[in-house]
Short mmCIF file of C-alpha atoms in Angstrom, two decimals:
data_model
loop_
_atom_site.label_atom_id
_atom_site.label_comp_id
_atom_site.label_asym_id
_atom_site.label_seq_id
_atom_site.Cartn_x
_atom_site.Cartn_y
_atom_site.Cartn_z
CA UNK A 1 28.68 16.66 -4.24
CA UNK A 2 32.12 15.42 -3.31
CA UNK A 3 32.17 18.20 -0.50
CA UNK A 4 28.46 17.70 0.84
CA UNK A 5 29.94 13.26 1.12
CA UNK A 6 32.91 14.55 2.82
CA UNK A 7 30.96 17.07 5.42
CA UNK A 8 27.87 14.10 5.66
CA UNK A 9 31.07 11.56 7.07
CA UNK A 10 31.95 14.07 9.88
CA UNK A 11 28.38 14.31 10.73
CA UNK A 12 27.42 11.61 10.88
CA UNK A 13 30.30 10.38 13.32
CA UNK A 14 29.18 9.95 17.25
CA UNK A 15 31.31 10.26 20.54
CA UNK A 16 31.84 6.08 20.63
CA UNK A 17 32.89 3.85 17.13
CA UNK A 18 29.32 1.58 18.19
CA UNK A 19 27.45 4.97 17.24
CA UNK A 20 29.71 5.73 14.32
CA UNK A 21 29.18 2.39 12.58
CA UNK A 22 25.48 2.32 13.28
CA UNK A 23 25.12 5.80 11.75
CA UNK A 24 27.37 5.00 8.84
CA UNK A 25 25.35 1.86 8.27
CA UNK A 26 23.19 3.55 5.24
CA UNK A 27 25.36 6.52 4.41
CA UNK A 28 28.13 3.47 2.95
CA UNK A 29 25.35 1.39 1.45
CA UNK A 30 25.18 4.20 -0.74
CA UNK A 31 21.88 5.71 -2.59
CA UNK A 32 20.99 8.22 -5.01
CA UNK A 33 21.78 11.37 -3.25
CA UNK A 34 18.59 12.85 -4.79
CA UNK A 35 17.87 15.51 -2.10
CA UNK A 36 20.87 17.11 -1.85
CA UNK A 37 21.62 17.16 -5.39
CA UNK A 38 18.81 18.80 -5.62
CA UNK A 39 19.94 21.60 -2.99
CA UNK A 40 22.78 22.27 -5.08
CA UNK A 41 21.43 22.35 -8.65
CA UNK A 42 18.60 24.28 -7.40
CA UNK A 43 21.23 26.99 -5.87
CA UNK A 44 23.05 27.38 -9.34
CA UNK A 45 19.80 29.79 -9.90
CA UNK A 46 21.40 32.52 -7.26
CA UNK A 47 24.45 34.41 -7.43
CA UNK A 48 26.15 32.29 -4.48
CA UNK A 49 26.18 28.72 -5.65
CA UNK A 50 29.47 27.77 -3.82
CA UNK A 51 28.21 29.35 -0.37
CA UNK A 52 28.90 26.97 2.75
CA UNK A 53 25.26 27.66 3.79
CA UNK A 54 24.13 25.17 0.45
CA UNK A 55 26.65 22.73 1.64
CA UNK A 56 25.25 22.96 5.03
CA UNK A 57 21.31 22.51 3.54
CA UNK A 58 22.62 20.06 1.38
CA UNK A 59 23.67 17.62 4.72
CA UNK A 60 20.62 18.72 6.63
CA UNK A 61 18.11 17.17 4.22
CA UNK A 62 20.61 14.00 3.50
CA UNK A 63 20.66 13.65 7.08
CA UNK A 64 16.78 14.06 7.48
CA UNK A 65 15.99 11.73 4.86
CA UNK A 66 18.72 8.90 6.28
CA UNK A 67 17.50 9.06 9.16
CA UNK A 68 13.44 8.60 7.93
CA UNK A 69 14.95 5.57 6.32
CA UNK A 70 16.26 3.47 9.31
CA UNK A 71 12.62 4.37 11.23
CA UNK A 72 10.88 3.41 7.36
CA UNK A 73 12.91 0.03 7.48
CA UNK A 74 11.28 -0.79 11.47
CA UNK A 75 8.02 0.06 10.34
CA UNK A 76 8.14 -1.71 7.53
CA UNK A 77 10.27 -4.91 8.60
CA UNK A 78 12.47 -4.48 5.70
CA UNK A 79 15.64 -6.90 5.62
CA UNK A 80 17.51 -4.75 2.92
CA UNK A 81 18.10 -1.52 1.52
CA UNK A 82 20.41 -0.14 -1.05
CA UNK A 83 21.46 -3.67 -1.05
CA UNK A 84 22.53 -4.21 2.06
CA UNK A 85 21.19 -5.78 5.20
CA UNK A 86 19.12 -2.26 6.82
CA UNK A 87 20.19 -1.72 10.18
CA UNK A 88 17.13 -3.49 11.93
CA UNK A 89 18.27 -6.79 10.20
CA UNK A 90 21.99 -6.43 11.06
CA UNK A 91 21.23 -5.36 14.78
CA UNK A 92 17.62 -4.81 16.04
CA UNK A 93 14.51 -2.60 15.96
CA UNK A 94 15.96 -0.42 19.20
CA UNK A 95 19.64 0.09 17.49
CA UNK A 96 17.50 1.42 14.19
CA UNK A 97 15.37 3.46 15.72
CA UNK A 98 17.98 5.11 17.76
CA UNK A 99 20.33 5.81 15.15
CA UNK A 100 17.24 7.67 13.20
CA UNK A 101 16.85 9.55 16.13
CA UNK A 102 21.05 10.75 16.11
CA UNK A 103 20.52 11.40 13.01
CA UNK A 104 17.53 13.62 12.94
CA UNK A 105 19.13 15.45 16.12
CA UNK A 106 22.54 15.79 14.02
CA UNK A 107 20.50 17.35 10.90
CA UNK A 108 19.00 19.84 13.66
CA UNK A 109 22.26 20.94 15.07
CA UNK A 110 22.77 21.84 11.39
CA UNK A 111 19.77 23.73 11.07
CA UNK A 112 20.48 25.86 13.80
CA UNK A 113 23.76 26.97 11.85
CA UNK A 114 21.70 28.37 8.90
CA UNK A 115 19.34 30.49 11.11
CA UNK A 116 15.82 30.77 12.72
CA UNK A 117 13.95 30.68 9.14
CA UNK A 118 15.69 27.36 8.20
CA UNK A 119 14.89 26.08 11.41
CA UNK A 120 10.96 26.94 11.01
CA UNK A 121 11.12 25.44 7.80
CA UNK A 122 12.66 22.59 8.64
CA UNK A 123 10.45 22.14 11.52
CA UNK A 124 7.34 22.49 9.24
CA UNK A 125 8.76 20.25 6.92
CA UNK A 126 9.28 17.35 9.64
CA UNK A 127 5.57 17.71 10.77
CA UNK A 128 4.70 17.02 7.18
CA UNK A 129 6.91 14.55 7.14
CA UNK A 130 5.60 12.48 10.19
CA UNK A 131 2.05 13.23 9.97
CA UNK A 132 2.91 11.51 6.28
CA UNK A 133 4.12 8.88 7.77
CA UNK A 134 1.50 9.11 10.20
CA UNK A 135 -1.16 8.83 7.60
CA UNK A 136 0.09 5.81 5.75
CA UNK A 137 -0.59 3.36 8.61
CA UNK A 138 -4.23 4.94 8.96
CA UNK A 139 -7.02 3.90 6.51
CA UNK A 140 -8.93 6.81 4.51
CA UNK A 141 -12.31 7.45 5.94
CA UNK A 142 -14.77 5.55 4.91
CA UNK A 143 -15.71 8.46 2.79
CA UNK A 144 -12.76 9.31 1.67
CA UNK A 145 -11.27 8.70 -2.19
CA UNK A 146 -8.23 6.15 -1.15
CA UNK A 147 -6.51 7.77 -4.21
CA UNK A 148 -6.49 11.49 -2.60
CA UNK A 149 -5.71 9.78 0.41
CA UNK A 150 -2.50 7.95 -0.69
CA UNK A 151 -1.62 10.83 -2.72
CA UNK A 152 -1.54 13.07 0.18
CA UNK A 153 0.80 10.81 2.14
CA UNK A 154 3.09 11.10 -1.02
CA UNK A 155 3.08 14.50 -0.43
CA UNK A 156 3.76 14.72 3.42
CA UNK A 157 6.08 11.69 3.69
CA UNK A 158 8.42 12.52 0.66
CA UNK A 159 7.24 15.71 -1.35
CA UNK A 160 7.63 17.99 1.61
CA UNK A 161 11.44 17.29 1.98
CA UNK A 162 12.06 17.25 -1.47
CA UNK A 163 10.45 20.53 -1.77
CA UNK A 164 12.83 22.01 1.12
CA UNK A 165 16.03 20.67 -0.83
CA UNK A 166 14.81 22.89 -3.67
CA UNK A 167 13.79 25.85 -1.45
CA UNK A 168 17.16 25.62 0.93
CA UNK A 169 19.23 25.37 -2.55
CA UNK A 170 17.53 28.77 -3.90
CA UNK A 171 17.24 30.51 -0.45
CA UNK A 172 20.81 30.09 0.62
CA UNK A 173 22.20 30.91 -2.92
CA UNK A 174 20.79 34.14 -2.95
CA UNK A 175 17.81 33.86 -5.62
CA UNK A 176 14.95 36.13 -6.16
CA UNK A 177 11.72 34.78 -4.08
CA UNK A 178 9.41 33.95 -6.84
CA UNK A 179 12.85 31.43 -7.84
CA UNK A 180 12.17 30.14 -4.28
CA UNK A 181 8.72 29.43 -4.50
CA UNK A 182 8.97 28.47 -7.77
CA UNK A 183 11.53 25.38 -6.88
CA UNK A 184 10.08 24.42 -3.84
CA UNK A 185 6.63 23.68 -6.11
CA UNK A 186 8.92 22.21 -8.76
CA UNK A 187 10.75 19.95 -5.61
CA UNK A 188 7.04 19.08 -3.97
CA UNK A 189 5.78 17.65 -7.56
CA UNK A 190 9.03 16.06 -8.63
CA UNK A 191 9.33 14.73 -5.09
CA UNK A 192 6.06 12.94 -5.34
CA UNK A 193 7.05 11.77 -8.98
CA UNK A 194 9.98 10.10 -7.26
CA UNK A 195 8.27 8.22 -4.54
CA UNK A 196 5.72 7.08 -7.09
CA UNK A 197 8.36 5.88 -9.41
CA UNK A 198 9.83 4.29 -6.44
CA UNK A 199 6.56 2.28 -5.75
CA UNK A 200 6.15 1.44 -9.19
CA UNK A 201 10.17 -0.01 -9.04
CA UNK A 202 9.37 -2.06 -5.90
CA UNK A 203 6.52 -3.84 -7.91
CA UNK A 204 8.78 -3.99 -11.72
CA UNK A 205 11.74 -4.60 -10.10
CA UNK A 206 14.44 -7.40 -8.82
CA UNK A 207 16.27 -6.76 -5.74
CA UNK A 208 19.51 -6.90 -7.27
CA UNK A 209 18.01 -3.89 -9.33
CA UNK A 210 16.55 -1.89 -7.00
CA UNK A 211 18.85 -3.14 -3.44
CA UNK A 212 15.71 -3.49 -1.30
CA UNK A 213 13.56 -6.47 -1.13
CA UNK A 214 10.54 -5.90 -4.02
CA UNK A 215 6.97 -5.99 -3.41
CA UNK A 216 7.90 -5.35 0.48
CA UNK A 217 4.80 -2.50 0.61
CA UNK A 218 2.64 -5.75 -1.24
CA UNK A 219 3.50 -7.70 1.37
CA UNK A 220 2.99 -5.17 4.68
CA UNK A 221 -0.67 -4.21 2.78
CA UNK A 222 0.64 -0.36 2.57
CA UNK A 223 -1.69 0.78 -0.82
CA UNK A 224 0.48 2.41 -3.75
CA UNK A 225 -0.41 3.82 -6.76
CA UNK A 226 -0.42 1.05 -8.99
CA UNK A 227 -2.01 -1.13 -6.01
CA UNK A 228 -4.86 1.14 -6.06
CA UNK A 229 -5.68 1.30 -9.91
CA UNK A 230 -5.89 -1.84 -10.36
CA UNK A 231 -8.51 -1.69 -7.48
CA UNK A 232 -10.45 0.19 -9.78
CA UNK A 233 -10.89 -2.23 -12.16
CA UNK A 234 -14.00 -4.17 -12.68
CA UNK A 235 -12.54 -6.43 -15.44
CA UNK A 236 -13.36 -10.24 -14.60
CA UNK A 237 -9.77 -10.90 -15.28
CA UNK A 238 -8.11 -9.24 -12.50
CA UNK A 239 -10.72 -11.34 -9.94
CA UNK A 240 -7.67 -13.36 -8.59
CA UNK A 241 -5.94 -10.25 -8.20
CA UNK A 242 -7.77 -8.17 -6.31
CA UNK A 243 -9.13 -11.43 -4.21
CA UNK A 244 -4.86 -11.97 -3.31
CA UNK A 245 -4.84 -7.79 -2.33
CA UNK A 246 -7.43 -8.37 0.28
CA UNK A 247 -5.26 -11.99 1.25
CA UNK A 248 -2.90 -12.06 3.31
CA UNK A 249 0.20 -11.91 1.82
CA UNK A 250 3.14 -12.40 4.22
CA UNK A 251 2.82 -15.54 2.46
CA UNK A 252 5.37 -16.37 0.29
CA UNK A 253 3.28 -18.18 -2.49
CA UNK A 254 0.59 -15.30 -2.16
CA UNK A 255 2.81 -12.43 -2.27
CA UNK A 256 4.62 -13.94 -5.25
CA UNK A 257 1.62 -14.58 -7.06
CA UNK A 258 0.60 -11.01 -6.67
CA UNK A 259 3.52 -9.49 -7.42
CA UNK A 260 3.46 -11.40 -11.00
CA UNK A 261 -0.03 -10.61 -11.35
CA UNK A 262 0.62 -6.71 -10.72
CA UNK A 263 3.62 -6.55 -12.68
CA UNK A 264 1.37 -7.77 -15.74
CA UNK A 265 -1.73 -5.04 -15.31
CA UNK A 266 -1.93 -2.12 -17.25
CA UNK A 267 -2.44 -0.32 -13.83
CA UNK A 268 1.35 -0.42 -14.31
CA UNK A 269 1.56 1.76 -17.54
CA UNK A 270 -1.16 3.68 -15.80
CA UNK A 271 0.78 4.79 -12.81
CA UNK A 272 4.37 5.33 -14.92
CA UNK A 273 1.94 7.73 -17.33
CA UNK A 274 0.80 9.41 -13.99
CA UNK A 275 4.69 10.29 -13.03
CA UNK A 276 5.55 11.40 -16.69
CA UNK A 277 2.45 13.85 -16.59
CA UNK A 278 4.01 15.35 -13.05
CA UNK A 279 7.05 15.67 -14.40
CA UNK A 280 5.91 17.57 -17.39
CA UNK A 281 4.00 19.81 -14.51
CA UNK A 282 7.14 20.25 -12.68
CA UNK A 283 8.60 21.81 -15.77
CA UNK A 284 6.44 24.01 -16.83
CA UNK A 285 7.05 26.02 -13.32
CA UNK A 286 10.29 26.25 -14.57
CA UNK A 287 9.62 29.45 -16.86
CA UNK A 288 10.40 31.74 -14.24
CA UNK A 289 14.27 31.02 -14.84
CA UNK A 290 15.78 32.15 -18.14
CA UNK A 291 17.06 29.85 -21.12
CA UNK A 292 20.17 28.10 -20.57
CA UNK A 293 22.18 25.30 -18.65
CA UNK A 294 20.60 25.80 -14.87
CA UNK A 295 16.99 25.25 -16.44
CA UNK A 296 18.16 22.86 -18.69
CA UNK A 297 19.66 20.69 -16.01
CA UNK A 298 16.17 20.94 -14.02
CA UNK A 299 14.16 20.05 -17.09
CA UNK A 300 16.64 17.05 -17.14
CA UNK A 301 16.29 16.21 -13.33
CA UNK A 302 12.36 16.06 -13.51
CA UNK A 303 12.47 13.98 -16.43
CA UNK A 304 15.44 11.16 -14.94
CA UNK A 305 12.48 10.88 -11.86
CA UNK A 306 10.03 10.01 -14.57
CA UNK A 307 12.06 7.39 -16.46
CA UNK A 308 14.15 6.41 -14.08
CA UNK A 309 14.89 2.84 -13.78
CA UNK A 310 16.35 2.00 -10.68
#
């Protein structure tokens, strides 16, 4: 990991200091690293951990997933992440969306570098990506289950890059293929685990916890998980509730109320059982590898995304 920080600082650096800073902006503010950890862990199953090429796929997903974050942060009118001001707060909305743009073009540079295979499947992967994206500002049809709906932007918008990480780590390590396809399901459930635990965080959790601003989803109207079961429920208690998730809640009374409201329904425990029981799905994909510290360490990975914390 110290290698993939060092090689993600040269990539992220432009021709003038102006692009530099504004591409450094979210690699400094720090973050979990999740994706390319993943790369690497994943490529301790083949006999050529310690190639460049996992370094390489390591910084291409980093880079891919950065730069989804400063377009995320317009989209969503965020004023923080990790903690610190996000880059549409500290300049504008053009700046952020720009620098997401260097960034996706640097993380397709590196792509090129690993060969035409990597590039289709990073192409495929960014299609899934945006058409994620794509599908969370769009309401289900009206005969559509809003669950399956919001489950399948999970997928596109984070599974299918978490997925790659795990693929890229086993592919360019040398594994067998059914390793590869193996991890890359492992990486799509896990990677919808994580978003999900994510959602549930921005409900349970403080900003000095988490570093973004919580119920920010709440407040845009963007349906998660635990927004969505307590839909569900017909119990005459939750009438305020669900009356303040149809309001609208960019105000700051409204949006606080909700938040306390949601934090209190057992559409909470509901949604953290949900991520444990994906986890434990994740896992069991994992008997293709053999006993010992590699599948161990994956076991361990699946369940930190389903108890994480922050």
């Amino acid at each position: 990991m110290a290698e993939v920080e060092r090689e993600l600082e040269r990539h992220v650096t432009g021709r003038t200091e102006y692009v530099t800073t504004a591409a450094r902006h979210l690699l400094h503010a720090g973050g979990k690293r999740f994706r390319p950890l993943l790369v690497l862990l994943a490529a301790e199953t083949g006999p050529d951990a310690a190639s460049d090429d996992v370094v390489t796929a390591a910084c291409v997903v980093e880079l891919t997933h950065l730069a989804s974050l400063y377009h995320d942060d317009v989209m969503d009118e965020a004023a923080l992440r990790r903690g610190a001001d996000s880059a549409n707060a500290r300049w504008d909305n053009h700046v952020a969306i720009l620098t997401g743009d260097f960034l996706f073009s640097k993380s397709s540079e590196l792509t090129a570098e690993l060969g035409a295979d990597a590039v289709r499947i990073q192409a495929q992967t960014f299609t899934r990506l945006v058409e994620g994206q794509i599908m969370e500002t769009v309401a289900p049809a009206a005969d559509a289950d809003p669950l399956e709906h919001h489950l399948a932007v999970v997928a596109g918008k984070t599974g299918s890059l978490i997925a790659t990480s795990a693929l890229y780590g086993a592919r360019f390590a040398g594994a067998p293929r059914e390793v590869e396809e193996a991890l890359a399901a492992y990486g799509e459930i896990v990677g919808c685990a994580f978003q999900i635990s994510d959602d549930i965080l921005d409900i349970a959790s403080d900003s000095d916890e988490s570093g973004k601003t919580p119920g920010t989803d709440l407040r845009e109207g963007v349906p998660t998980l635990p927004v969505l079961l307590a839909r569900r429920s017909s119990d005459p208690a939750d009438a305020r509730l669900l009356e303040l998730l149809d309001a609208d809640l960019t105000d700051d009374a409204l949006h606080a109320e909700a938040l306390g409201l949601l934090r209190a329904h057992p559409a909470m425990a509901e949604a953290r059982a949900y991520v444990v029981d994906r986890a434990h799905e994740a896992k069991a994909l994992l008997k293709v590898l053999p006993e010992g510290p590699v599948r161990e360490a994956l076991d361990a990975f699946a369940d930190v995304v389903a108890t994480r914390t922050a």
